Short mmCIF file of C-alpha atoms and ligand atoms in Angstrom, two decimals:
data_model
loop_
_atom_site.label_atom_id
_atom_site.label_comp_id
_atom_site.label_asym_id
_atom_site.label_seq_id
_atom_site.Cartn_x
_atom_site.Cartn_y
_atom_site.Cartn_z
CA UNK A 1 0.00 0.00 0.00
CA UNK A 2 1.17 3.53 -0.71
CA UNK A 3 0.92 6.49 1.66
CA UNK A 4 -1.57 9.03 0.28
CA UNK A 5 -1.36 12.30 2.17
CA UNK A 6 -3.58 15.30 2.19
CA UNK A 7 -1.70 18.38 1.00
CA UNK A 8 -3.27 20.74 3.46
CA UNK A 9 -0.81 20.96 6.33
CA UNK A 10 -0.13 24.63 7.15
CA UNK A 11 3.36 23.90 8.44
CA UNK A 12 4.35 22.30 5.11
CA UNK A 13 2.62 24.99 3.09
CA UNK A 14 4.65 27.66 4.93
CA UNK A 15 7.76 26.36 3.12
CA UNK A 16 8.86 26.61 -0.49
CA UNK A 17 8.22 23.40 -2.41
CA UNK A 18 11.38 21.34 -3.00
CA UNK A 19 12.67 20.42 -6.47
CA UNK A 20 14.93 17.70 -7.94
CA UNK A 21 13.01 14.86 -6.35
CA UNK A 22 14.67 11.52 -7.13
CA UNK A 23 12.70 8.23 -7.24
CA UNK A 24 13.90 4.65 -7.25
CA UNK A 25 13.78 3.57 -10.87
CA UNK A 26 16.45 0.84 -11.14
CA UNK A 27 18.24 -1.83 -9.09
CA UNK A 28 20.76 -0.37 -6.65
CA UNK A 29 23.11 -1.58 -4.00
CA UNK A 30 24.68 0.09 -1.00
CA UNK A 31 26.42 -0.39 2.30
CA UNK A 32 23.69 1.33 4.32
CA UNK A 33 19.97 1.74 3.68
CA UNK A 34 17.60 3.77 5.82
CA UNK A 35 13.86 3.48 5.24
CA UNK A 36 11.85 6.52 6.35
CA UNK A 37 13.00 10.15 6.10
CA UNK A 38 11.45 11.84 9.12
CA UNK A 39 13.44 13.11 12.10
CA UNK A 40 14.61 9.55 12.89
CA UNK A 41 15.74 8.50 9.42
CA UNK A 42 17.29 11.87 8.58
CA UNK A 43 19.23 11.92 11.84
CA UNK A 44 20.44 8.35 11.27
CA UNK A 45 21.52 9.29 7.75
CA UNK A 46 23.32 12.42 8.96
CA UNK A 47 25.23 10.43 11.57
CA UNK A 48 26.15 7.62 9.15
CA UNK A 49 27.23 10.18 6.56
CA UNK A 50 29.63 11.67 9.11
CA UNK A 51 30.90 8.28 10.27
CA UNK A 52 31.43 6.79 6.81
CA UNK A 53 32.29 9.53 4.31
CA UNK A 54 33.41 6.95 1.74
CA UNK A 55 30.49 4.56 1.93
CA UNK A 56 27.28 4.53 -0.08
CA UNK A 57 24.30 5.46 2.08
CA UNK A 58 20.76 5.52 0.70
CA UNK A 59 17.75 7.09 2.40
CA UNK A 60 14.30 6.27 1.01
CA UNK A 61 10.83 7.59 1.77
CA UNK A 62 7.41 6.63 0.50
CA UNK A 63 6.39 10.28 0.23
CA UNK A 64 8.32 13.54 0.13
CA UNK A 65 11.02 13.50 2.82
CA UNK A 66 9.92 14.94 6.12
CA UNK A 67 6.30 15.30 5.07
CA UNK A 68 4.97 12.57 7.34
CA UNK A 69 4.39 13.17 11.05
CA UNK A 70 7.68 15.08 11.27
CA UNK A 71 6.10 18.06 9.49
CA UNK A 72 2.58 17.46 10.73
CA UNK A 73 3.03 17.60 14.48
CA UNK A 74 2.18 20.30 16.99
CA UNK A 75 5.78 21.38 17.52
CA UNK A 76 6.19 20.78 21.28
CA UNK A 77 9.72 19.73 22.10
CA UNK A 78 8.99 18.34 25.54
CA UNK A 79 11.12 17.84 28.62
CA UNK A 80 8.29 16.19 30.57
CA UNK A 81 4.92 14.60 29.87
CA UNK A 82 2.05 14.42 32.30
CA UNK A 83 1.98 11.66 34.84
CA UNK A 84 -0.77 11.77 37.37
CA UNK A 85 1.10 10.53 40.40
CA UNK A 86 3.22 7.63 41.45
CA UNK A 87 2.78 5.04 44.09
CA UNK A 88 6.28 3.67 44.23
CA UNK A 89 9.92 4.63 43.92
CA UNK A 90 10.24 2.22 41.01
CA UNK A 91 7.67 4.22 39.05
CA UNK A 92 9.42 7.47 39.91
CA UNK A 93 12.67 5.92 38.70
CA UNK A 94 11.00 4.95 35.42
CA UNK A 95 9.62 8.46 34.98
CA UNK A 96 13.10 9.85 35.54
CA UNK A 97 14.49 7.53 32.87
CA UNK A 98 11.87 8.83 30.47
CA UNK A 99 12.69 12.44 31.33
CA UNK A 100 16.41 11.72 30.90
CA UNK A 101 15.68 10.54 27.36
CA UNK A 102 13.64 13.70 26.64
CA UNK A 103 16.57 15.78 27.92
CA UNK A 104 18.98 14.02 25.59
CA UNK A 105 16.49 14.60 22.76
CA UNK A 106 16.42 18.33 23.44
CA UNK A 107 20.21 18.39 23.55
CA UNK A 108 20.41 16.52 20.21
CA UNK A 109 18.18 19.12 18.53
CA UNK A 110 20.04 22.01 20.16
CA UNK A 111 23.32 20.63 18.80
CA UNK A 112 21.82 20.25 15.34
CA UNK A 113 20.35 23.76 15.14
CA UNK A 114 23.52 25.30 16.52
CA UNK A 115 25.81 23.44 14.15
CA UNK A 116 23.74 24.24 11.05
CA UNK A 117 22.39 27.63 12.20
CA UNK A 118 18.79 26.49 11.77
CA UNK A 119 15.87 28.88 12.12
CA UNK A 120 12.86 26.85 13.27
CA UNK A 121 11.02 29.50 15.32
CA UNK A 122 12.59 28.12 18.49
CA UNK A 123 10.92 29.49 21.63
CA UNK A 124 11.87 28.32 25.11
CA UNK A 125 8.54 29.47 26.51
CA UNK A 126 7.69 26.37 28.56
CA UNK A 127 4.29 24.71 28.37
CA UNK A 128 1.00 24.38 30.23
CA UNK A 129 -0.85 21.22 31.28
CA UNK A 130 -4.33 22.69 31.61
CA UNK A 131 -7.93 21.75 32.27
CA UNK A 132 -11.30 23.48 32.54
CA UNK A 133 -12.18 21.16 35.43
CA UNK A 134 -11.33 22.29 38.95
CA UNK A 135 -11.36 18.65 40.06
CA UNK A 136 -8.28 17.99 37.92
CA UNK A 137 -6.31 19.96 40.51
CA UNK A 138 -5.60 16.71 42.33
CA UNK A 139 -3.94 15.25 39.23
CA UNK A 140 -1.80 18.35 38.87
CA UNK A 141 -0.82 18.35 42.54
CA UNK A 142 0.39 14.77 42.21
CA UNK A 143 2.27 15.69 39.06
CA UNK A 144 3.74 18.72 40.81
CA UNK A 145 5.00 16.41 43.54
CA UNK A 146 6.78 14.25 40.96
CA UNK A 147 8.30 17.27 39.21
CA UNK A 148 9.53 18.69 42.54
CA UNK A 149 11.19 15.39 43.43
CA UNK A 150 13.02 15.46 40.10
CA UNK A 151 13.90 19.15 40.21
CA UNK A 152 11.76 20.45 37.31
CA UNK A 153 10.79 24.10 37.75
CA UNK A 154 7.03 24.59 37.59
CA UNK A 155 4.05 26.28 39.19
CA UNK A 156 0.29 25.87 39.48
CA UNK A 157 -1.92 28.53 37.95
CA UNK A 158 -5.57 29.46 38.32
CA UNK A 159 -8.18 30.81 35.92
CA UNK A 160 -7.19 34.43 36.42
CA UNK A 161 -3.51 33.91 35.55
CA UNK A 162 -4.46 31.70 32.66
CA UNK A 163 -6.90 34.17 31.16
CA UNK A 164 -4.14 36.75 31.10
CA UNK A 165 -1.47 34.47 29.71
CA UNK A 166 -3.55 32.50 27.19
CA UNK A 167 -6.30 34.94 26.25
CA UNK A 168 -9.06 32.46 27.07
CA UNK A 169 -11.34 32.05 30.05
CA UNK A 170 -11.74 28.33 29.33
CA UNK A 171 -9.09 26.89 31.62
CA UNK A 172 -9.55 26.86 35.38
CA UNK A 173 -6.40 25.12 36.45
CA UNK A 174 -2.97 24.47 34.97
CA UNK A 175 0.54 23.45 35.76
CA UNK A 176 3.16 25.47 33.94
CA UNK A 177 6.57 23.92 33.37
CA UNK A 178 9.46 26.20 32.57
CA UNK A 179 11.10 23.54 30.43
CA UNK A 180 9.75 22.76 26.98
CA UNK A 181 10.22 24.46 23.65
CA UNK A 182 7.81 25.40 20.91
CA UNK A 183 9.06 25.25 17.34
CA UNK A 184 8.04 25.04 13.68
CA UNK A 185 8.24 21.28 12.99
CA UNK A 186 8.40 21.52 9.20
CA UNK A 187 11.21 24.10 9.27
CA UNK A 188 13.19 21.79 11.54
CA UNK A 189 12.79 18.72 9.37
CA UNK A 190 13.42 20.71 6.17
CA UNK A 191 16.75 21.82 7.65
CA UNK A 192 17.61 18.16 8.25
CA UNK A 193 16.93 17.44 4.58
CA UNK A 194 18.89 20.46 3.34
CA UNK A 195 21.96 19.56 5.39
CA UNK A 196 22.21 15.86 4.54
CA UNK A 197 25.84 14.87 3.98
CA UNK A 198 26.93 14.59 0.36
CA UNK A 199 27.43 10.83 0.51
CA UNK A 200 23.76 10.29 1.45
CA UNK A 201 21.48 9.81 -1.58
CA UNK A 202 17.84 10.61 -0.93
CA UNK A 203 15.08 8.82 -2.84
CA UNK A 204 11.47 9.93 -2.38
CA UNK A 205 7.98 8.92 -3.47
CA UNK A 206 9.31 5.37 -3.40
CA UNK A 207 7.45 3.03 -1.10
CA UNK A 208 9.18 -0.06 0.23
CA UNK A 209 6.79 -2.85 -0.73
CA UNK A 210 8.54 -5.83 0.85
CA UNK A 211 11.94 -6.94 2.06
CA UNK A 212 13.82 -10.10 2.84
CA UNK A 213 17.11 -11.12 4.38
CA UNK A 214 19.36 -13.50 2.49
CA UNK A 215 22.65 -14.55 4.12
CA UNK A 216 24.44 -11.29 4.81
CA UNK A 217 22.37 -8.93 2.64
CA UNK A 218 18.88 -7.48 2.77
CA UNK A 219 16.88 -7.10 -0.44
CA UNK A 220 14.23 -4.39 -0.59
CA UNK A 221 11.68 -4.19 -3.37
CA UNK A 222 10.04 -1.01 -4.64
CA UNK A 223 7.61 -0.50 -7.52
CA UNK A 224 10.30 0.35 -10.08
CA UNK A 225 13.46 -1.16 -8.68
CA UNK A 226 15.19 -2.83 -5.77
CA UNK A 227 17.98 -2.11 -3.30
CA UNK A 228 20.47 -4.66 -2.04
CA UNK A 229 22.10 -3.51 1.19
CA UNK A 230 24.53 -4.77 3.79
CA UNK A 231 22.88 -2.99 6.71
CA UNK A 232 19.43 -1.49 7.09
CA UNK A 233 17.74 0.85 9.55
CA UNK A 234 13.95 0.98 9.67
CA UNK A 235 12.75 4.45 10.67
CA UNK A 236 9.15 4.32 9.46
CA UNK A 237 7.54 4.93 12.86
CA UNK A 238 3.73 4.65 12.39
CA UNK A 239 4.38 2.31 9.46
CA UNK A 240 6.65 -0.17 11.23
CA UNK A 241 3.79 -2.57 11.74
CA UNK A 242 2.78 -2.48 8.06
CA UNK A 243 6.33 -3.60 7.18
CA UNK A 244 6.08 -6.49 9.63
CA UNK A 245 8.53 -4.93 12.11
CA UNK A 246 7.98 -5.49 15.83
CA UNK A 247 4.35 -6.11 14.89
CA UNK A 248 3.40 -7.40 18.30
CA UNK A 249 4.77 -4.35 20.06
CA UNK A 250 3.50 -1.27 18.20
CA UNK A 251 0.41 0.01 16.46
CA UNK A 252 -0.42 3.13 14.42
CA UNK A 253 -2.75 5.87 15.61
CA UNK A 254 -4.04 8.64 13.35
CA UNK A 255 -4.13 12.19 14.69
CA UNK A 256 -5.74 15.19 13.01
CA UNK A 257 -5.00 18.85 13.57
CA UNK A 258 -6.20 22.21 12.26
CA UNK A 259 -4.57 25.61 12.01
CA UNK A 260 -6.30 28.98 11.69
CA UNK A 261 -5.13 31.85 9.56
CA UNK A 262 -3.24 34.58 11.43
CA UNK A 263 -5.59 36.56 13.63
CA UNK A 264 -6.10 40.14 12.56
CA UNK A 265 -4.74 42.83 14.89
CA UNK A 266 -8.28 43.50 16.03
CA UNK A 267 -9.00 39.83 16.76
CA UNK A 268 -5.70 39.47 18.54
CA UNK A 269 -6.40 42.49 20.65
CA UNK A 270 -9.84 41.12 21.55
CA UNK A 271 -8.15 38.17 23.27
CA UNK A 272 -5.60 40.31 25.10
CA UNK A 273 -2.58 39.95 22.76
CA UNK A 274 -1.04 36.91 24.50
CA UNK A 275 2.56 35.87 23.86
CA UNK A 276 3.18 32.55 22.08
CA UNK A 277 2.00 29.62 24.25
CA UNK A 278 1.30 25.88 24.15
CA UNK A 279 -1.25 23.93 26.19
CA UNK A 280 -1.27 20.16 26.59
CA UNK A 281 -4.36 18.41 27.94
CA UNK A 282 -4.57 16.76 31.34
CA UNK A 283 -6.91 14.10 30.05
CA UNK A 284 -5.22 12.12 27.25
CA UNK A 285 -7.96 12.71 24.68
CA UNK A 286 -8.30 16.43 25.40
CA UNK A 287 -7.05 19.10 22.99
CA UNK A 288 -3.49 20.19 22.41
CA UNK A 289 -3.78 23.84 21.52
CA UNK A 290 -1.16 26.39 20.65
CA UNK A 291 -0.85 30.07 19.80
CA UNK A 292 1.97 30.51 17.31
CA UNK A 293 4.30 33.46 17.18
CA UNK A 294 2.52 34.69 14.05
CA UNK A 295 -0.88 34.69 15.80
CA UNK A 296 -2.26 31.45 14.38
CA UNK A 297 -4.09 28.91 16.56
CA UNK A 298 -3.28 25.23 16.15
CA UNK A 299 -5.56 22.60 17.64
CA UNK A 300 -5.32 18.81 17.74
CA UNK A 301 -8.18 17.05 19.46
CA UNK A 302 -8.55 13.63 17.82
CA UNK A 303 -6.64 10.36 18.05
CA UNK A 304 -8.09 7.26 16.47
CA UNK A 305 -7.58 3.83 14.98
CA UNK A 306 -7.78 4.46 11.24
CA UNK A 307 -6.19 3.18 8.04
CA UNK A 308 -2.75 4.89 8.27
CA UNK A 309 -2.32 5.04 4.50
CA UNK A 310 -5.14 7.43 3.71
CA UNK A 311 -7.78 9.62 5.28
CA UNK A 312 -10.58 10.73 2.95
CA UNK A 313 -11.39 14.41 2.48
CA UNK A 314 -14.84 13.72 3.91
CA UNK A 315 -13.52 12.30 7.19
CA UNK A 316 -10.93 15.06 7.43
CA UNK A 317 -13.71 17.63 7.06
CA UNK A 318 -15.58 16.02 9.96
CA UNK A 319 -12.48 16.22 12.14
CA UNK A 320 -12.11 19.86 11.14
CA UNK A 321 -15.63 20.52 12.49
CA UNK A 322 -14.54 19.12 15.86
CA UNK A 323 -11.55 21.41 15.84
CA UNK A 324 -13.70 24.39 14.95
CA UNK A 325 -15.79 23.56 18.01
CA UNK A 326 -12.66 23.32 20.18
CA UNK A 327 -11.56 26.79 19.09
CA UNK A 328 -15.05 28.23 19.56
CA UNK A 329 -15.23 26.91 23.12
CA UNK A 330 -11.99 28.65 24.00
CA UNK A 331 -12.33 31.78 21.89
CA UNK A 332 -16.07 32.44 21.47
CA UNK A 333 -15.47 35.96 20.18
CA UNK A 334 -13.37 34.90 17.20
CA UNK A 335 -15.11 34.33 13.84
CA UNK A 336 -16.13 30.75 13.08
CA UNK A 337 -14.47 30.44 9.70
CA UNK A 338 -10.85 31.05 10.58
CA UNK A 339 -9.53 27.49 10.14
CA UNK A 340 -7.19 27.55 7.17
CA UNK A 341 -6.16 23.93 6.98
CA UNK A 342 -6.75 20.49 8.49
CA UNK A 343 -4.45 17.52 8.15
CA UNK A 344 -3.81 14.05 9.49
CA UNK A 345 -0.60 12.38 10.60
CA UNK A 346 0.40 8.96 11.87
CA UNK A 347 2.14 8.18 15.14
CA UNK A 348 3.18 4.90 16.59
CA UNK A 349 2.23 3.67 20.05
CA UNK A 350 3.23 0.90 22.36
CA UNK A 351 1.25 -0.57 25.22
CA UNK A 352 3.45 0.83 28.00
CA UNK A 353 4.49 4.03 26.18
CA UNK A 354 8.07 2.89 25.79
CA UNK A 355 10.04 3.43 22.59
CA UNK A 356 11.56 0.91 20.20
CA UNK A 357 15.35 1.00 19.78
CA UNK A 358 16.99 -2.25 18.82
CA UNK A 359 18.80 -4.66 16.57
CA UNK A 360 16.10 -7.06 15.37
CA UNK A 361 18.39 -9.38 13.45
CA UNK A 362 22.01 -9.39 12.24
CA UNK A 363 22.50 -6.06 10.34
CA UNK A 364 18.86 -5.00 10.79
CA UNK A 365 18.02 -2.15 13.15
CA UNK A 366 14.92 -0.22 14.12
CA UNK A 367 14.16 3.00 15.99
CA UNK A 368 10.75 4.52 16.49
CA UNK A 369 7.52 4.59 18.38
CA UNK A 370 7.68 7.75 20.41
CA UNK A 371 4.08 7.71 21.57
CA UNK A 372 3.38 11.21 20.30
CA UNK A 373 6.58 12.83 21.61
CA UNK A 374 9.08 12.21 18.85
CA UNK A 375 10.64 15.52 17.85
CA UNK A 376 13.56 15.31 20.26
CA UNK A 377 13.51 11.58 20.92
CA UNK A 378 13.27 10.74 17.19
CA UNK A 379 16.29 12.94 16.46
CA UNK A 380 18.20 11.34 19.33
CA UNK A 381 17.20 7.76 18.45
CA UNK A 382 18.12 8.31 14.79
CA UNK A 383 21.66 9.39 15.69
CA UNK A 384 22.08 6.68 18.29
CA UNK A 385 20.71 3.80 16.22
CA UNK A 386 23.32 4.73 13.59
CA UNK A 387 26.01 4.36 16.28
CA UNK A 388 24.54 1.10 17.54
CA UNK A 389 24.46 -0.27 13.98
CA UNK A 390 28.15 0.67 13.74
CA UNK A 391 28.87 -1.39 16.88
CA UNK A 392 29.74 1.75 18.80
CA UNK A 393 28.64 2.62 22.28
CA UNK A 394 27.73 5.95 23.88
CA UNK A 395 26.39 7.24 27.17
CA UNK A 396 23.15 8.02 25.29
CA UNK A 397 22.78 4.37 24.19
CA UNK A 398 23.28 3.24 27.76
CA UNK A 399 20.54 5.58 28.98
CA UNK A 400 18.18 4.61 26.15
CA UNK A 401 18.75 0.91 26.78
CA UNK A 402 18.10 1.20 30.50
CA UNK A 403 14.46 2.19 29.85
CA UNK A 404 11.60 -0.29 30.24
CA UNK A 405 11.18 -2.15 26.95
CA UNK A 406 7.85 -2.13 25.05
CA UNK A 407 5.48 -4.85 26.20
CA UNK A 408 3.73 -7.43 24.06
CA UNK A 409 0.36 -6.62 22.46
CA UNK A 410 -2.56 -9.05 22.07
CA UNK A 411 -3.32 -10.31 18.53
CA UNK A 412 -6.13 -8.99 16.32
CA UNK A 413 -9.09 -8.60 16.60
CA UNK A 414 -8.53 -8.22 20.38
CA UNK A 415 -5.91 -5.50 19.85
CA UNK A 416 -8.12 -3.14 17.83
CA UNK A 417 -11.07 -3.83 20.09
CA UNK A 418 -8.95 -3.01 23.15
CA UNK A 419 -7.52 0.19 21.64
CA UNK A 420 -10.92 1.27 20.38
CA UNK A 421 -12.55 0.73 23.79
CA UNK A 422 -9.76 2.60 25.57
CA UNK A 423 -9.95 5.54 23.16
CA UNK A 424 -13.74 5.76 23.52
CA UNK A 425 -13.41 5.62 27.31
CA UNK A 426 -10.71 8.33 27.32
CA UNK A 427 -12.76 10.41 24.95
CA UNK A 428 -15.77 10.30 27.26
CA UNK A 429 -13.54 11.26 30.19
CA UNK A 430 -12.16 14.21 28.21
CA UNK A 431 -15.53 15.33 26.78
CA UNK A 432 -15.30 18.82 28.18
CA UNK A 433 -11.67 19.26 27.09
CA UNK A 434 -12.07 18.62 23.34
C1 LIG B 1 -0.84 15.73 14.65
C2 LIG B 1 0.43 15.31 15.34
C3 LIG B 1 0.88 16.03 16.44
C4 LIG B 1 2.07 15.66 17.09
N1 LIG B 1 2.59 16.49 18.04
C5 LIG B 1 3.82 16.27 18.53
C6 LIG B 1 4.45 17.22 19.38
O1 LIG B 1 3.90 18.29 19.65
N2 LIG B 1 5.67 16.91 19.88
C7 LIG B 1 6.33 15.77 19.55
O2 LIG B 1 7.44 15.56 20.03
N3 LIG B 1 5.77 14.87 18.70
C8 LIG B 1 4.55 15.10 18.19
N4 LIG B 1 4.01 14.21 17.29
C9 LIG B 1 4.75 12.97 16.98
C10 LIG B 1 5.94 13.23 16.07
O3 LIG B 1 5.53 13.91 14.92
C11 LIG B 1 6.55 11.87 15.69
O4 LIG B 1 6.89 11.17 16.87
C12 LIG B 1 7.82 12.06 14.85
O5 LIG B 1 7.53 12.76 13.68
C13 LIG B 1 8.42 10.70 14.52
O6 LIG B 1 9.44 10.90 13.58
P1 LIG B 1 9.89 9.69 12.67
O7 LIG B 1 10.96 10.16 11.75
O8 LIG B 1 10.21 8.51 13.51
O9 LIG B 1 8.58 9.29 11.87
P2 LIG B 1 7.83 10.01 10.66
O10 LIG B 1 7.98 11.45 10.67
O11 LIG B 1 6.45 9.44 10.68
O12 LIG B 1 8.62 9.47 9.41
C14 LIG B 1 8.49 8.15 8.96
C15 LIG B 1 8.62 8.17 7.46
O13 LIG B 1 8.59 6.83 7.00
C16 LIG B 1 8.01 6.85 5.72
N5 LIG B 1 7.53 5.50 5.36
C17 LIG B 1 6.52 4.84 5.91
N6 LIG B 1 6.35 3.66 5.30
C18 LIG B 1 7.30 3.58 4.33
C19 LIG B 1 7.62 2.62 3.34
N7 LIG B 1 6.95 1.46 3.20
N8 LIG B 1 8.64 2.89 2.49
C20 LIG B 1 9.37 4.07 2.60
N9 LIG B 1 9.08 5.00 3.53
C21 LIG B 1 8.06 4.77 4.38
C22 LIG B 1 6.88 7.85 5.86
O14 LIG B 1 6.49 8.35 4.60
C23 LIG B 1 7.47 8.89 6.77
O15 LIG B 1 7.98 10.01 6.08
C24 LIG B 1 2.79 14.51 16.66
C25 LIG B 1 2.34 13.79 15.56
C26 LIG B 1 1.17 14.18 14.90
C27 LIG B 1 0.71 13.38 13.71
#
């Protein structure tokens, strides 16, 4: 199956279209092959290019490089994600391990943007975990306790502070963390494409159809050609399962988001001219909502089991209606028709929210599955899986490998039924926050 994307993602449409797109149209061979050119694959390719300037490295994507989830996300580079309280030291230790990985992810991106002087609208403005429900205060107090134990600067805010900072009366309670960066995801991934080392050849609009291992090579088949490689890295994230990789450990989830046009000066003034901000929901199915530096509002309030290869215009339109509602709830004074674009993107999830980072067979490696927080971690995992595949070690690999590993998932149809039931349950719990 081929990935068919909508072409209505505002982040992507902010950039100039790329030219000189190369497809696979013959039989090739190489030392290194990377499948998937999002943050993970591009970072793996960059690292391999630096390590092996004289070797042939191919990077292939089913669509235009970077135009999967890496351009379609909400742009939160997170240092922490919400956890509503721990009952044991072991759980606190696991949360710390997760936060250590996020920290390394932020450092990996900082290094990249410093080295290549990347402008990706970087703003170290922190983030809010917010809710309209006063009763969610308990969750935030527990979370605050965890953050204090681990030394993360934060504070609890009430409706009055929030109205001033966010320009909406909707939220009654929030926890603000000083850490956390907002950025333009498509600008970041475009910079990774533009700075690929010269010995990396990029092939796009070329879907890997199937692959097999024979002795010490891997053969990959595409519509109009094949690639024979010595080593391969799979970096297809939400599409790992469709390639038969770690199938019992990850599954794809489709998210949709909408972005408004820039607010007019008058509209912006009517909501109190807030500075750029980003809110994450307290209830998992609530809305992620962000005010960009150029006065646009981004909202993501759906997550569902859906065919990852295609979302019809009709279904996308329905999701857009939900997002319109989410904006109206928070900004009732703004006009109703300000959504400029709506798009979908695919993420990969595991049962216990742990990531995949491993050698699955001799010369075959995989990194992915960031459970919705893959900007920093994907960049980190890409670089580190390239090192691991080169038989090198690093302090980052040691930290990554000390995390809990993804746990086994039940087979179909139980899996989809289980995910569906959980999503419906979470959606009901987050009704007011959508
Ligand atoms: C709406 C939305 C909001 C999100 N918000 C955030 C956020 O705020 N912060 C955050 O950290 N993360 C967020 N994420 C998640 C984040 O975008 C991902 O974790 C990250 O992009 C993963 O990067 P990746 O390179 O591993 O995967 P991807 O960017 O998905 O790249 C994988 C690539 O593999 C290619 N591919 C798939 N199958 C094949 C095949 N058969 N042959 C060749 N190529 C193939 C795809 O075309 C794709 O380009 C969000 C995601 C979405 C969709």
